[in-house]
Amino acid sequence: MMKNDVKIKAVGLKIGYGDFVLLKDADFVINKHDIFIIMGGSGCGKSSMLRVLTGLVKPLEGKIFVDDVDFLAADTITRNQIMQTSGILYQSGALFSSMTLAENIALPLQLYRNYSPEEIREIAALKLALVGLKGFEDYYPSEISGGMKKRAGLARALALDPDVVYFDEPSAGLDPVSSKLLDDLILDINHNLGTTIVIVTHELSSIFAVGNNSIFLDGETKSILARGNPKELLKNPPHEKVFQFLTRGGEKNA
Amino acid sequence: MKQILDFNISNSLLNISFEGDYLLFSNDNAKGKVFALIKNNLQGIVLSAQALGKWDSTLLSFIFEIEKRARELSIPVRYNAFPDGLINLINLAFSVDRKPSPVDTGKAGLLESIGSWGVSVYHGIKSGLSFMGKTFNAVFRSMFGRVVMRSLDFAAVLEECGYKALPIVSLISFMVGLILAFVGAVQLKTFGAQIYVASLVTIGMTRIMGAIMTGIIMAGRTGASYAAVIGTMQVNEEIDALKTMGINQFDFLVLPRIIALSIAMPILTMWADFMGMLGGGFVGVVMLDIPLQKYWEMSVAAITLNNFFVGIFHGLIFGIVIAVCGCYYGISCGRNADAVGTSTTKAVVSAIVWMIVMTGFITLACEVLDI
Ligand SMILES: Nc1ncnc2c1ncn2[C@@H]1O[C@H](COP(=O)(O)OP(=O)(O)OP(=O)(O)O)[C@@H](O)[C@H]1O
Ligand SMILES: [Mg+2]
């Protein structure tokens, strides 16, 4: 694989809070245009890993390279620039409740782009339409459902046409149909915009439907137990736990 | 069915049999005896339930406890004729995949308590100072227009702590003026000097009472709301979203609130001064029969620029204190609903404490500067 295909490289990451270590010596690579899944049992540190990758929390040790730039050692300006090229969809959507959906999406545009107010309004409307929320520009987050909040959150994450979009449990709390729609949306974004996508999820159907690369975190050994395409992992599970996870505890045809 | 709990030891085996219905089973006496029998010298424990009737979690928790104690001593436990459901639940209860990290048992000695209290105070001061530093940095940058602040947010916050606070501030300060006049009149009457009620109320309100009353109202009203709003944003991951958008939370959340309160508080203080004098005047004119004209003259004569500006200055400082306390506890809020409640309480209490402390400092400074 050519070096310039690498989007994000994590080297020797040690993640935890104070003395409490969740994961150590974690190395992995996320390639451009990957749909990269971070999976593992509850409480093994997936959300924490996402917080580290997005720069919210510092790892206890280790380095993260984004486009070969050392993300953690970079100065504030470079870090902010890198952050602007990534969008994040939080578990709850994390929309700003004092702003309408359009204003939520407009915020990053107002900050980082020199568009006119009309252009910003148009872009916000477009992004909302892309996630199936046409006509909801002037609604407040409290006036829409949980699934709609997630989609609006995605629209905001896409506002700056990011290179990487991170998802924390995108399908949690969605009905099967909405969650399928979200999966399709993720695939669309990945295919049509060439966006690299990093997803934390438990949802097996999503993992197999969208993922083409993954790591499996294990809380007991505090290590990465498996990596690679989830479908391949299912065929040749490198570890009993991975097999159990990918087959819902050994169920056939899962 | 009658409940019978039978247990005995034979050949180093502890046999326990359950008979009858075990609903809301609570028999500490029997439980204690059974637990006392689980000792190192046992070869095994046999639990039988041939004649077990209905059961609920009280039985389950008893068996869970037996199994737990047995496991600690590595004594094998055998289950005889137990319903599948019960066995499955017990297995489920023991199928943890990760041990929780040891929790502080809370039984620290005196010395340790003092030590950890000291450490927490140290961390509190450190994070408070760092918060202040970042806040002043944001204020400083705002003077050069290098901040990200939505004018819409600022307007909304200003409105909230501005004219919307007027009714309550008016009412309370009117009442305070009234009370001051009443209490003062009782004393002054004995010298036949009721007329000085006007001076008393005016000096009291303008110099300090107006600012203090407004401060306490605004701490409860606005400081609490700042902590709650920002704390809820923390819970909803909105603060995370801000940070990852590269937006400085101090610019975006703290700055508008501090500026708004710094503008609103002095004005509200002036208004409170006025309302307090009105309250005093009400008592003076209606109850003490001082002519309105006379009361007015005495009041105006008692207003000095020094007192007036010291009062306004208090208001400004209180505004900053309230906003800083509210925002600080909002931003350092935990990620659950409980934490929001705690933060709100802390914001109000600390705002009031710091207002009193600042009053002390200002009074001392005025004394030294002879104002
Ligand atoms: N801010 C924090 N301070 C201390 N410990 C934390 C903090 N956040 C999370 N933890 C701990 O880290 C562990 C992992 O949390 P994390 O949210 O990363 O798990 P997760 O893999 O995302 O789990 P889930 O699948 O349930 O969302 C948990 O045991 C939690 O108690
Ligand atoms: Mg999580």
XYZ file of C-alpha atoms and ligand atoms in Angstrom:
657
model
C 0.000 0.000 0.000
C 1.275 3.406 -0.879
C 2.145 5.737 1.952
C -0.093 8.553 0.814
C -3.132 6.327 1.149
C -2.875 6.599 4.895
C -5.261 9.098 6.474
C -4.807 8.457 10.162
C -2.078 6.483 11.870
C -2.106 5.716 15.585
C 1.159 4.610 17.160
C 1.488 3.109 20.622
C -1.678 4.677 21.951
C -2.378 4.245 25.633
C -5.840 5.389 26.584
C -7.368 5.852 29.989
C -8.263 8.311 32.692
C -5.601 8.978 35.310
C -4.433 5.634 36.679
C -7.266 3.808 34.996
C -5.959 2.315 31.753
C -8.443 1.189 29.125
C -6.142 0.284 26.269
C -2.416 0.161 25.685
C 0.064 -0.232 22.835
C -2.665 0.303 20.277
C -1.366 0.687 16.719
C -3.615 0.977 13.726
C -3.954 2.691 10.401
C -7.047 4.205 8.813
C -6.715 4.534 5.066
C -8.302 7.176 2.896
C -11.845 6.311 1.818
C -12.063 3.549 4.424
C -15.204 2.896 6.372
C -13.401 1.994 9.525
C -15.261 0.325 12.362
C -14.177 0.443 15.991
C -15.930 -2.407 17.746
C -15.771 -4.169 21.076
C -17.766 -4.955 24.173
C -19.500 -2.347 26.247
C -17.161 -0.217 28.309
C -13.988 -1.316 26.529
C -13.157 2.259 25.582
C -14.577 2.790 22.105
C -16.027 6.194 22.839
C -12.828 7.086 24.664
C -10.853 6.076 21.582
C -13.046 8.343 19.484
C -12.482 11.210 21.915
C -8.750 10.688 21.607
C -8.853 10.541 17.800
C -10.890 13.729 17.613
C -8.607 15.575 20.007
C -11.056 15.975 22.891
C -8.997 13.900 25.294
C -5.247 13.396 25.313
C -3.996 9.815 25.269
C -1.789 8.774 28.185
C 0.898 7.833 25.679
C 1.383 7.505 21.958
C 1.024 9.516 18.811
C -1.607 10.167 16.193
C -0.674 11.191 12.669
C -3.287 12.790 10.455
C -2.002 13.103 6.893
C 1.495 12.523 8.324
C 1.167 15.497 10.671
C 1.673 14.733 14.339
C -1.763 15.767 15.571
C -1.015 15.923 19.285
C 2.292 17.755 18.981
C 0.980 20.270 16.456
C 0.424 23.889 17.441
C -3.091 25.139 18.072
C -3.551 26.597 14.610
C -2.549 23.398 12.817
C -4.672 21.366 15.212
C -7.673 23.565 14.548
C -7.091 23.206 10.820
C -7.043 19.444 11.134
C -10.160 19.532 13.297
C -11.933 21.577 10.662
C -11.343 18.816 8.157
C -13.174 16.359 10.347
C -16.845 16.158 11.218
C -18.254 14.326 14.172
C -21.669 12.877 14.802
C -22.181 12.422 18.514
C -24.240 9.722 20.133
C -27.014 12.190 20.972
C -26.596 14.452 17.959
C -25.228 17.240 20.194
C -27.092 19.964 18.349
C -26.959 23.388 19.968
C -30.361 23.628 21.530
C -30.543 27.416 21.399
C -30.222 27.432 17.606
C -32.434 26.232 14.786
C -31.230 23.380 12.605
C -30.169 25.822 9.897
C -28.245 27.922 12.408
C -26.563 24.811 13.766
C -25.252 23.953 10.335
C -24.456 27.551 9.514
C -22.246 27.991 12.569
C -19.105 26.261 11.257
C -19.644 27.892 7.871
C -19.847 31.361 9.402
C -16.674 30.667 11.304
C -14.489 29.151 8.666
C -15.830 30.179 5.272
C -16.250 33.568 3.677
C -19.684 32.924 2.254
C -22.456 35.471 2.182
C -25.424 34.916 4.526
C -27.586 33.805 1.584
C -25.000 31.290 0.451
C -24.705 29.940 3.974
C -28.461 29.615 4.187
C -28.503 27.755 0.861
C -25.726 25.396 1.902
C -27.472 24.685 5.205
C -30.686 23.892 3.362
C -28.784 21.622 0.973
C -27.054 19.703 3.749
C -30.361 19.242 5.537
C -31.943 18.010 2.326
C -29.064 15.541 1.878
C -29.934 13.894 5.177
C -33.641 13.919 4.404
C -34.642 16.940 6.471
C -35.773 19.282 3.744
C -38.020 21.995 5.133
C -36.869 21.602 8.718
C -34.474 24.563 8.610
C -36.303 26.627 11.198
C -37.090 23.861 13.665
C -35.354 23.756 17.019
C -33.664 20.529 18.121
C -36.255 20.068 20.851
C -38.990 19.949 18.210
C -37.688 16.946 16.269
C -37.305 13.244 17.040
C -34.147 11.448 18.141
C -33.487 9.963 14.715
C -33.978 13.343 13.080
C -31.556 14.890 15.568
C -28.964 12.356 14.524
C -29.470 13.173 10.887
C -29.315 16.885 11.592
C -26.127 16.243 13.544
C -24.770 14.480 10.490
C -25.718 17.431 8.321
C -23.725 19.672 10.645
C -20.807 17.244 10.605
C -20.861 17.471 6.810
C -21.126 21.255 6.728
C -17.472 21.924 5.917
C -17.158 19.008 3.475
C -14.822 17.171 5.849
C -12.219 14.579 4.866
C -13.111 12.375 7.795
C -16.415 11.898 9.571
C -16.549 10.180 12.959
C -19.706 8.502 14.215
C -20.388 7.434 17.780
C -22.998 4.667 17.711
C -24.972 6.106 14.815
C -27.722 3.521 14.998
C -28.230 3.559 18.765
C -31.819 4.463 19.525
C -32.998 4.243 15.909
C -35.600 1.866 14.575
C -34.344 -0.745 12.075
C -35.572 1.190 9.051
C -34.042 4.503 10.120
C -30.830 2.772 11.025
C -30.734 1.143 7.576
C -31.332 4.563 6.017
C -28.461 5.978 8.025
C -26.212 3.131 6.856
C -27.168 3.899 3.272
C -26.427 7.545 3.889
C -23.003 6.658 5.248
C -22.282 4.560 2.166
C -23.497 7.370 -0.093
C -21.259 9.906 1.567
C -18.326 7.554 1.377
C -18.884 6.710 -2.311
C -19.909 10.088 -3.621
C -17.806 12.440 -1.566
C -14.884 10.099 -0.964
C -15.070 10.811 2.750
C -13.142 8.624 5.154
C -15.504 7.325 7.803
C -14.778 6.088 11.306
C -17.650 4.449 13.156
C -18.004 3.186 16.697
C -20.817 0.685 16.736
C -22.209 -2.522 18.193
C -24.761 -2.982 15.456
C -23.755 -6.172 13.606
C -25.895 -5.464 10.582
C -24.246 -2.056 10.186
C -20.797 -3.498 10.732
C -21.224 -5.947 7.869
C -23.218 -3.596 5.674
C -20.822 -0.689 5.627
C -17.470 -1.618 7.183
C -14.453 -2.462 5.065
C -11.849 -2.221 7.807
C -11.996 -2.497 11.561
C -10.338 -2.966 14.885
C -11.715 -5.006 17.741
C -10.938 -3.639 21.205
C -10.857 -5.914 24.209
C -11.279 -4.561 27.714
C -9.778 -7.570 29.459
C -6.419 -7.651 27.720
C -6.582 -3.896 27.046
C -5.470 -4.540 23.492
C -6.609 -4.746 19.896
C -7.650 -8.358 19.405
C -8.339 -8.233 15.698
C -8.142 -5.944 12.715
C -9.263 -6.046 9.110
C -12.423 -6.335 7.067
C -15.258 -7.472 9.360
C -16.516 -9.975 6.781
C -13.074 -11.586 6.620
C -12.910 -11.580 10.401
C -16.180 -13.475 10.489
C -14.790 -16.096 8.089
C -11.500 -16.471 9.954
C -11.987 -15.167 13.449
C -8.529 -14.731 14.976
C -9.904 -15.035 18.482
C -12.826 -16.691 20.208
C -14.094 -13.333 21.516
C -14.184 -11.845 18.040
C -16.169 -14.814 16.827
C -18.589 -14.521 19.733
C -19.035 -10.801 19.077
C -19.582 -11.118 15.340
C -22.040 -13.985 15.716
C -23.963 -12.706 18.748
C -22.430 -15.328 21.007
C -22.212 -18.146 18.478
C -25.653 -17.899 16.935
C -25.849 -19.368 13.452
C -26.616 -17.107 10.468
C -26.272 -14.007 12.534
C -46.842 -23.560 50.810
C -44.904 -23.303 54.023
C -41.327 -22.182 53.717
C -38.739 -24.540 55.150
C -35.032 -23.818 55.067
C -33.061 -26.833 56.146
C -29.294 -26.947 56.471
C -26.759 -29.298 57.981
C -23.179 -30.420 57.562
C -22.355 -34.010 56.942
C -19.007 -35.351 55.728
C -17.732 -31.796 55.280
C -20.580 -31.124 52.865
C -22.979 -28.319 53.613
C -26.452 -29.376 52.538
C -29.057 -26.697 52.184
C -32.536 -27.527 51.040
C -35.255 -25.119 50.117
C -38.855 -26.148 50.481
C -42.040 -24.215 49.853
C -42.534 -20.689 48.541
C -39.684 -18.212 48.770
C -41.404 -14.919 48.116
C -40.113 -11.782 49.830
C -37.800 -14.107 51.717
C -36.173 -12.290 54.587
C -34.742 -14.192 57.483
C -31.489 -12.632 58.565
C -31.170 -15.062 61.404
C -31.212 -18.159 59.218
C -29.111 -16.474 56.528
C -26.505 -15.527 59.097
C -26.324 -19.116 60.362
C -25.871 -20.454 56.836
C -23.148 -17.907 56.018
C -21.393 -18.767 59.285
C -21.168 -22.379 58.154
C -19.383 -21.516 54.908
C -15.807 -21.969 56.016
C -12.554 -23.180 54.594
C -12.914 -26.718 55.845
C -15.953 -27.470 53.666
C -15.519 -29.850 50.763
C -18.567 -28.572 48.957
C -22.020 -27.094 49.180
C -25.108 -28.861 47.890
C -28.202 -26.811 47.310
C -31.424 -28.747 46.800
C -34.761 -27.480 45.678
C -36.842 -30.589 45.116
C -39.857 -29.088 46.822
C -39.256 -25.436 45.990
C -42.454 -23.597 45.143
C -42.570 -20.021 43.915
C -39.479 -17.862 44.211
C -38.319 -14.318 43.512
C -35.134 -12.270 43.640
C -34.928 -12.472 47.417
C -34.098 -16.174 47.106
C -31.897 -15.439 44.137
C -29.855 -12.898 46.074
C -29.456 -15.345 48.966
C -28.116 -18.018 46.642
C -25.963 -15.455 44.860
C -24.438 -14.544 48.221
C -23.794 -18.204 49.078
C -22.169 -18.842 45.723
C -20.091 -15.668 46.042
C -18.768 -16.642 49.465
C -18.140 -20.192 48.263
C -16.198 -18.943 45.246
C -14.022 -16.779 47.444
C -13.019 -19.879 49.375
C -12.957 -22.050 46.201
C -15.633 -24.366 47.513
C -17.618 -26.082 44.739
C -21.370 -25.530 44.780
C -23.770 -28.096 43.345
C -27.366 -27.362 42.450
C -29.957 -30.107 42.821
C -33.280 -29.891 41.048
C -33.280 -26.095 40.763
C -35.522 -24.499 38.161
C -33.566 -23.679 34.994
C -34.540 -20.042 35.195
C -32.911 -19.637 38.576
C -29.698 -21.370 37.515
C -29.506 -19.228 34.387
C -29.920 -16.058 36.377
C -27.187 -17.095 38.803
C -24.871 -17.870 35.885
C -25.738 -14.545 34.332
C -24.936 -12.758 37.551
C -21.469 -14.285 37.585
C -20.688 -13.723 33.935
C -18.998 -10.333 34.264
C -16.436 -9.740 31.591
C -14.460 -7.033 33.315
C -13.683 -6.371 36.930
C -14.462 -2.878 38.118
C -11.397 -1.033 39.251
C -11.236 -0.946 43.045
C -13.374 1.858 44.390
C -12.449 4.054 47.289
C -14.144 2.487 50.299
C -14.506 5.904 51.856
C -13.127 4.767 55.202
C -10.102 7.041 55.200
C -8.326 7.985 58.386
C -8.307 11.530 59.705
C -4.876 12.319 58.345
C -5.749 10.905 54.937
C -9.003 12.880 54.864
C -7.155 16.096 55.640
C -4.601 15.236 52.989
C -7.140 14.493 50.271
C -9.126 17.571 51.249
C -5.944 19.607 50.827
C -5.278 18.039 47.445
C -8.826 18.718 46.279
C -8.605 22.323 47.462
C -5.328 22.654 45.588
C -6.895 21.258 42.410
C -9.943 23.470 42.892
C -7.799 26.590 43.170
C -5.666 25.521 40.237
C -8.606 24.898 37.920
C -10.345 28.042 39.127
C -7.272 30.135 38.377
C -6.819 28.506 34.997
C -10.468 29.263 34.234
C -9.977 32.891 35.227
C -6.856 33.074 33.107
C -8.616 31.751 30.027
C -11.559 34.045 30.679
C -9.385 37.146 30.911
C -7.575 36.008 27.830
C -10.909 35.883 26.011
C -11.922 39.300 27.358
C -8.578 40.702 26.267
C -8.863 39.234 22.779
C -12.421 40.503 22.487
C -11.053 44.045 22.739
C -9.252 43.440 19.480
C -12.223 41.702 17.931
C -10.414 38.383 17.744
C -13.118 36.219 19.241
C -15.893 34.021 17.986
C -19.069 35.249 19.598
C -22.483 35.240 18.044
C -24.129 38.609 18.468
C -27.448 36.779 18.584
C -26.335 34.776 21.612
C -25.092 37.910 23.289
C -28.391 39.680 22.680
C -30.345 36.748 24.074
C -28.218 36.561 27.212
C -28.367 40.307 27.725
C -32.117 40.286 27.410
C -32.365 37.439 29.893
C -30.272 39.164 32.555
C -31.422 42.659 31.634
C -34.968 43.910 31.522
C -36.436 40.491 32.304
C -34.863 40.787 35.747
C -36.397 44.196 36.369
C -39.652 43.139 38.059
C -38.033 40.948 40.702
C -35.210 43.421 41.316
C -37.766 46.228 41.667
C -39.915 44.316 44.100
C -37.083 43.134 46.339
C -35.271 46.461 46.492
C -38.507 48.325 47.151
C -39.122 45.988 50.077
C -35.558 46.375 51.341
C -35.882 50.165 51.253
C -39.126 49.825 53.136
C -37.599 47.591 55.795
C -34.549 49.824 56.196
C -36.822 52.806 56.722
C -38.989 50.991 59.217
C -36.142 49.645 61.320
C -34.343 52.974 61.158
C -37.445 54.943 62.067
C -37.977 53.014 65.283
C -34.534 54.045 66.506
C -34.518 57.555 65.102
C -37.910 58.299 66.593
C -36.481 58.071 70.098
C -34.350 61.132 69.265
C -37.167 62.755 67.339
C -35.007 62.508 64.269
C -37.310 60.595 61.914
C -36.416 62.955 59.112
C -33.005 61.283 58.876
C -34.706 58.102 57.694
C -34.361 59.574 54.228
C -30.590 59.871 54.562
C -30.305 56.430 56.117
C -32.180 54.722 53.299
C -30.432 56.674 50.567
C -26.921 56.095 51.867
C -27.633 52.458 52.722
C -29.125 51.663 49.329
C -26.680 53.525 47.116
C -23.533 52.543 48.922
C -24.099 48.824 49.312
C -27.589 47.411 49.806
C -28.736 47.995 46.235
C -25.752 46.146 44.853
C -25.925 43.303 47.371
C -29.625 42.670 46.895
C -29.309 42.778 43.121
C -26.288 40.489 43.348
C -28.101 37.903 45.426
C -31.134 37.986 43.150
C -29.006 37.671 40.044
C -26.897 34.863 41.539
C -30.053 32.858 42.111
C -31.659 33.854 38.877
C -28.942 34.198 36.290
C -25.872 32.524 37.825
C -27.879 29.359 38.392
C -29.251 29.444 34.871
C -25.745 29.853 33.410
C -24.519 26.811 35.310
C -27.572 24.789 34.333
C -27.501 25.743 30.656
C -23.783 25.164 30.190
C -23.917 22.018 32.328
C -26.697 20.598 30.185
C -24.666 21.406 27.085
C -21.876 19.362 28.647
C -24.260 16.443 29.191
C -25.574 16.680 25.620
C -22.036 16.601 24.204
C -22.626 20.102 22.812
C -19.415 21.327 24.446
C -17.544 18.454 22.782
C -19.067 19.493 19.485
C -17.895 23.073 20.045
C -14.387 21.981 20.902
C -14.061 19.720 17.910
C -15.326 22.498 15.671
C -12.315 24.403 16.918
C -14.533 26.921 18.704
C -13.141 28.288 21.928
C -15.760 27.665 24.601
C -14.606 30.736 26.484
C -15.244 32.956 23.509
C -18.486 31.312 22.672
C -20.113 30.614 26.026
C -18.330 32.479 28.802
C -17.568 35.805 27.177
C -21.108 36.817 26.151
C -22.356 35.981 29.624
C -19.650 37.917 31.416
C -20.072 40.957 29.209
C -23.847 40.824 29.503
C -23.803 40.668 33.283
C -21.102 43.341 33.516
C -23.378 45.638 31.567
C -26.624 44.638 33.231
C -25.522 44.549 36.867
C -24.464 48.220 37.241
C -27.671 49.346 35.566
C -29.794 47.027 37.686
C -27.943 48.290 40.756
C -28.847 51.871 39.895
C -32.421 50.825 39.419
C -32.389 48.964 42.743
C -31.010 52.089 44.471
C -33.879 54.087 43.059
C -36.524 51.534 44.006
C -35.088 51.244 47.508
C -35.340 54.999 47.958
C -38.895 54.798 46.735
C -39.651 52.129 49.339
C -38.091 54.258 52.039
C -40.073 57.242 50.832
C -43.265 55.248 51.061
C -42.642 54.567 54.741
C -41.474 58.121 55.373
C -44.387 59.837 53.734
C -47.247 57.476 54.529
C -46.309 56.239 57.981
C -44.002 58.846 59.448
C -45.894 61.785 57.985
C -42.792 63.420 56.581
C -43.817 65.815 53.792
C -42.884 64.440 50.370
C -41.023 67.615 49.462
C -38.914 67.437 52.617
C -38.193 63.719 52.188
C -37.099 64.294 48.617
C -34.756 67.113 49.594
C -33.181 65.059 52.364
C -32.714 62.112 50.023
C -31.086 64.135 47.299
C -28.812 65.806 49.822
C -27.689 62.390 51.065
C -26.634 61.142 47.633
C -22.911 61.551 47.226
C -21.068 60.681 44.072
C -18.643 58.587 46.090
C -21.340 56.365 47.548
C -23.129 56.160 44.250
C -20.064 55.047 42.329
C -18.886 52.673 45.031
C -22.314 51.033 44.780
C -22.132 50.801 40.995
C -18.603 49.433 41.231
C -19.875 46.726 43.581
C -22.525 45.937 41.002
C -19.945 45.555 38.258
C -17.725 43.299 40.366
C -20.716 41.215 41.469
C -21.767 40.807 37.849
C -18.360 39.425 36.952
C -18.328 37.174 40.028
C -21.778 35.754 39.257
C -21.004 35.136 35.596
C -17.627 33.559 36.340
C -19.059 31.264 39.033
C -22.000 30.245 36.851
C -19.853 29.523 33.797
C -17.091 27.833 35.774
C -19.415 25.339 37.407
C -21.281 24.850 34.148
C -18.143 24.015 32.236
C -16.708 21.778 34.945
C -20.042 19.963 35.181
C -20.110 16.165 34.977
C -21.914 14.242 32.281
C -25.204 13.427 33.984
C -28.357 15.096 35.222
C -27.274 14.812 38.842
C -24.099 16.725 38.112
C -26.105 19.591 36.618
C -28.000 19.946 39.881
C -24.794 19.931 41.903
C -23.183 22.470 39.599
C -26.126 24.809 39.835
C -26.083 24.722 43.617
C -22.351 25.276 43.731
C -22.605 28.160 41.300
C -25.109 30.028 43.448
C -23.435 29.321 46.775
C -19.957 30.202 45.567
C -21.226 33.338 43.824
C -22.764 34.567 47.062
C -19.677 33.699 49.105
C -17.382 35.433 46.643
C -19.627 38.482 46.525
C -19.323 38.834 50.286
C -15.566 38.316 50.113
C -15.256 40.935 47.370
C -17.398 43.336 49.403
C -14.919 42.921 52.219
C -12.009 43.715 49.927
C -13.722 46.737 48.396
C -14.729 48.084 51.792
C -11.147 47.695 52.991
C -9.830 49.382 49.882
C -12.283 52.262 50.293
C -11.210 52.603 53.905
C -7.562 52.808 52.912
C -8.251 55.178 50.017
C -10.563 57.179 52.253
C -13.501 57.062 49.845
N -14.293 11.059 31.830
C -14.040 9.849 32.349
N -13.335 9.721 33.489
C -13.079 8.518 34.013
N -13.466 7.349 33.480
C -14.180 7.395 32.346
C -14.501 8.643 31.718
N -15.205 8.385 30.600
C -15.312 7.039 30.541
N -14.697 6.444 31.578
C -14.589 5.006 31.818
O -13.980 4.432 30.698
C -14.591 3.213 30.388
C -14.872 3.150 28.913
O -15.817 4.125 28.579
P -16.251 4.336 27.071
O -17.358 5.314 27.077
O -15.052 4.655 26.261
O -16.762 2.890 26.712
P -17.431 2.380 25.358
O -16.557 1.320 24.821
O -17.776 3.499 24.468
O -18.740 1.711 25.946
P -20.223 1.672 25.294
O -20.166 0.667 24.227
O -21.042 1.209 26.448
O -20.539 3.060 24.826
C -15.808 3.074 31.262
O -15.537 2.050 32.196
C -15.946 4.372 31.954
O -16.233 4.134 33.306
Mg -19.679 4.573 23.922
